[in-house]
Short mmCIF file of C-alpha atoms in Angstrom, two decimals:
data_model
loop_
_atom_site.label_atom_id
_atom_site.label_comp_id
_atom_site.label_asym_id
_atom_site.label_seq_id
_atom_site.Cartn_x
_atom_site.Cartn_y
_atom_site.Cartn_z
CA UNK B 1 76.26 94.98 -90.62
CA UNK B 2 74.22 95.84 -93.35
CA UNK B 3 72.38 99.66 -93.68
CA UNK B 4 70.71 102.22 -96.29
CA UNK B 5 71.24 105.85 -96.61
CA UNK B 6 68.91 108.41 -98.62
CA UNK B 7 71.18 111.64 -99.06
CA UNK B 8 69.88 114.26 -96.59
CA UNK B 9 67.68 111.56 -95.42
CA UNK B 10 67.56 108.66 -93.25
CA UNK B 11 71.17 107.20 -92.53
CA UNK B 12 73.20 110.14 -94.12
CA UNK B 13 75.68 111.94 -91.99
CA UNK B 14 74.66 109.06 -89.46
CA UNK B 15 77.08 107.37 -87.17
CA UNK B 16 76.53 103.41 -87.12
CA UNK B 17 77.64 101.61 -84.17
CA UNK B 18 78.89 98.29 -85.61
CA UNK B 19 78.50 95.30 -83.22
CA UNK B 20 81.38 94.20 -80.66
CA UNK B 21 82.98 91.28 -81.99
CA UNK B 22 85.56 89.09 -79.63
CA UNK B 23 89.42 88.51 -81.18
CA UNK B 24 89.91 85.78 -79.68
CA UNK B 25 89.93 82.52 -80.98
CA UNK B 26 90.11 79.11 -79.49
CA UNK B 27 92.52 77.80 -82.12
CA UNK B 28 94.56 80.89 -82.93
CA UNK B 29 94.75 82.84 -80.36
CA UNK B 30 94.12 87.05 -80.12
CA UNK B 31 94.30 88.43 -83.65
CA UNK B 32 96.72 90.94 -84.02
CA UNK B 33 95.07 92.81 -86.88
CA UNK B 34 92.49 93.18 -89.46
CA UNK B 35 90.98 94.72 -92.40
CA UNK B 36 87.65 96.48 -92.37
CA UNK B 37 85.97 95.90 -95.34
CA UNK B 38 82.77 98.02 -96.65
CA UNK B 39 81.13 96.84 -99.56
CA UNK B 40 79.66 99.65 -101.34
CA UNK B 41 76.66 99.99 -103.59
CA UNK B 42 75.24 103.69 -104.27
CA UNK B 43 73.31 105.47 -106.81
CA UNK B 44 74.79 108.54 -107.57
CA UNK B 45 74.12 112.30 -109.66
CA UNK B 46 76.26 113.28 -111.54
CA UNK B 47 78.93 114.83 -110.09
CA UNK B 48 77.25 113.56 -106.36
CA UNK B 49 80.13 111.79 -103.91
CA UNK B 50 79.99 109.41 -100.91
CA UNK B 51 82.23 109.85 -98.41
CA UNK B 52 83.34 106.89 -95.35
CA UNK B 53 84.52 108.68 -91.86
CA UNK B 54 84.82 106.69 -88.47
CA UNK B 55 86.54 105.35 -86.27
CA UNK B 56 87.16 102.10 -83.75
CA UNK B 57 86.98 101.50 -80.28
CA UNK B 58 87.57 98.56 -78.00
CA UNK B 59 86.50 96.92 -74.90
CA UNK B 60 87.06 94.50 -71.83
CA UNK B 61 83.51 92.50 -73.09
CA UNK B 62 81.03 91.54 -75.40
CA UNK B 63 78.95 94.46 -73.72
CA UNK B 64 81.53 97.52 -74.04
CA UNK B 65 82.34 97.99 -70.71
CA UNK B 66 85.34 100.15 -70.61
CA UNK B 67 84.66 101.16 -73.91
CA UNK B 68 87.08 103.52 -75.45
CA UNK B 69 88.07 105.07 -78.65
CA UNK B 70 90.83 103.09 -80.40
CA UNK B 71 93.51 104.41 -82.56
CA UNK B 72 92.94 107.54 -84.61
CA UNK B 73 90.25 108.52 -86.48
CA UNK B 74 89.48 107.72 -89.81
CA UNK B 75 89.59 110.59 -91.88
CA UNK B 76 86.24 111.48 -94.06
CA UNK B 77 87.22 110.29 -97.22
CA UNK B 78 85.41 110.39 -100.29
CA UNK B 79 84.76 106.53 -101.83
CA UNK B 80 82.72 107.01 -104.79
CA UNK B 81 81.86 109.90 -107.01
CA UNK B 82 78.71 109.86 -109.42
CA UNK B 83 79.80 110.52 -113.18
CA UNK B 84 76.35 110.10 -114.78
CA UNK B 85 73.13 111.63 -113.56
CA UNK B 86 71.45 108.24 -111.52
CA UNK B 87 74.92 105.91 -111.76
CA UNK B 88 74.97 102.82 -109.56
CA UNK B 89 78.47 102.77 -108.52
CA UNK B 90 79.87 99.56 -106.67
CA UNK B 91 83.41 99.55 -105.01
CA UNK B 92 84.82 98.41 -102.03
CA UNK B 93 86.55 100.42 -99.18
CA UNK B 94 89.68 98.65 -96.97
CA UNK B 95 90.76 99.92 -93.60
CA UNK B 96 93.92 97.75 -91.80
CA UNK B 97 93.95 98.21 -88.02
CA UNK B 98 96.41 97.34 -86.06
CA UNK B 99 95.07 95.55 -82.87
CA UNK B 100 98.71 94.74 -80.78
CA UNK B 101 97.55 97.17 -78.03
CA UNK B 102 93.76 96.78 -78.49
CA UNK B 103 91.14 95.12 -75.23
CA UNK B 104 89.84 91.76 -76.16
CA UNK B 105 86.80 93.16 -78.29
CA UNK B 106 86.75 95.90 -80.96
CA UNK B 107 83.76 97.55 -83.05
CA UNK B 108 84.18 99.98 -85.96
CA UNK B 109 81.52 103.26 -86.05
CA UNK B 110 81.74 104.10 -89.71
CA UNK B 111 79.58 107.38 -90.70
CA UNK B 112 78.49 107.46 -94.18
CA UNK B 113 77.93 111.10 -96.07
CA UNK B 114 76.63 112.35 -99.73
CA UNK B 115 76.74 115.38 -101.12
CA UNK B 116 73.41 115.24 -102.57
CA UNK B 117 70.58 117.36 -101.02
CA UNK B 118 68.14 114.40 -102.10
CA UNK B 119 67.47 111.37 -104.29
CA UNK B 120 71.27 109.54 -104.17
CA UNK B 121 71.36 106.34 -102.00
CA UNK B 122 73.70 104.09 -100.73
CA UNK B 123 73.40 100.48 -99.81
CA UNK B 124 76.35 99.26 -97.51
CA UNK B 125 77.67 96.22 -95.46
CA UNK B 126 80.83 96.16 -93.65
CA UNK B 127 82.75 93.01 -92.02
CA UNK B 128 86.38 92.92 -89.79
CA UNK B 129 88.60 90.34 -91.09
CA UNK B 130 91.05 88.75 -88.55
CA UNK B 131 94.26 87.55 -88.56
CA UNK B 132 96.47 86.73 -86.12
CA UNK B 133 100.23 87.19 -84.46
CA UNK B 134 101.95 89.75 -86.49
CA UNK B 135 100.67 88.96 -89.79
CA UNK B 136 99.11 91.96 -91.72
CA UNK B 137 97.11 91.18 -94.83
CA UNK B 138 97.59 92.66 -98.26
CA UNK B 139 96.42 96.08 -98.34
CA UNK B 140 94.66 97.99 -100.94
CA UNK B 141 93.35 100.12 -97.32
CA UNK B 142 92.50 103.84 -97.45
CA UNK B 143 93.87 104.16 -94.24
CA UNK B 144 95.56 102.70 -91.18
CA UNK B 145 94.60 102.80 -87.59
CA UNK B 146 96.26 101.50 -84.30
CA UNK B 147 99.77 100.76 -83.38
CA UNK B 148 102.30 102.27 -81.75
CA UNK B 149 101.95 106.21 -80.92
#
């Protein structure tokens, strides 16, 4: 997925439905996991933050029947902070989620939010890496969702 915000604009404070993507794979099998990544590209006041919130939610189909929160949510966190007036900051936000008890298909709705009352902007793609059986990638995550309760 790929979006635009415009602080107190267009796509700020905004939840974005992500599309449902299917775990399972012919060769592999149902992953077991994955890392959300968001790639993040904002211009930024001085002083100005973005903050990430969400959360994910799974279902029996490709359509979201049965369709129902996942895990906990993600708490609002802030991922980049503006320390010159009009600084493009880039960085990249990880999220590992645990998928052992997940439905077949999963989608994350991610929620960005500035501080700004105008002018900052964010530019933002996110993508749900797989991976299967047990195996957990490397983690540089903000936070962790799914698993056992």
């Amino acid at each position: 997925i790929n979006k635009t915000a415009t602080a107190a604009g267009g796509g700020d404070n905004t939840e974005v439905n992500c599309a449902w993507v299917d775990r399972q794979n012919d060769d592999f099998g149902l992953a077991m996991s994955a890392k959300l990544v968001i790639i993040v590209e904002a211009v930024l006041g001085i002083g100005e933050t973005l903050t990430f919130a969400g959360n994910f939610q799974d279902a029996s189909d490709i359509a979201g029947t049965d369709a129902a929160d996942y895990g906990d949510a993600i708490t609002a966190t802030i991922v980049a902070t503006g320390e010159s007036g009009g600084e493009t900051v880039d960085t990249t936000v990880e999220i590992d989620v645990d998928l052992a008890h997940a439905k077949q298909f999963i989608r994350a709705q991610l929620t960005p939010n500035m501080s700004a009352g105008s002018a900052d902007t964010v530019e933002w793609s996110a993508a749900l890496v797989f991976y299967g059986h047990s195996r957990t990638p490397a983690t540089a995550a903000i936070d962790t969702v799914g698993g056992p309760a």
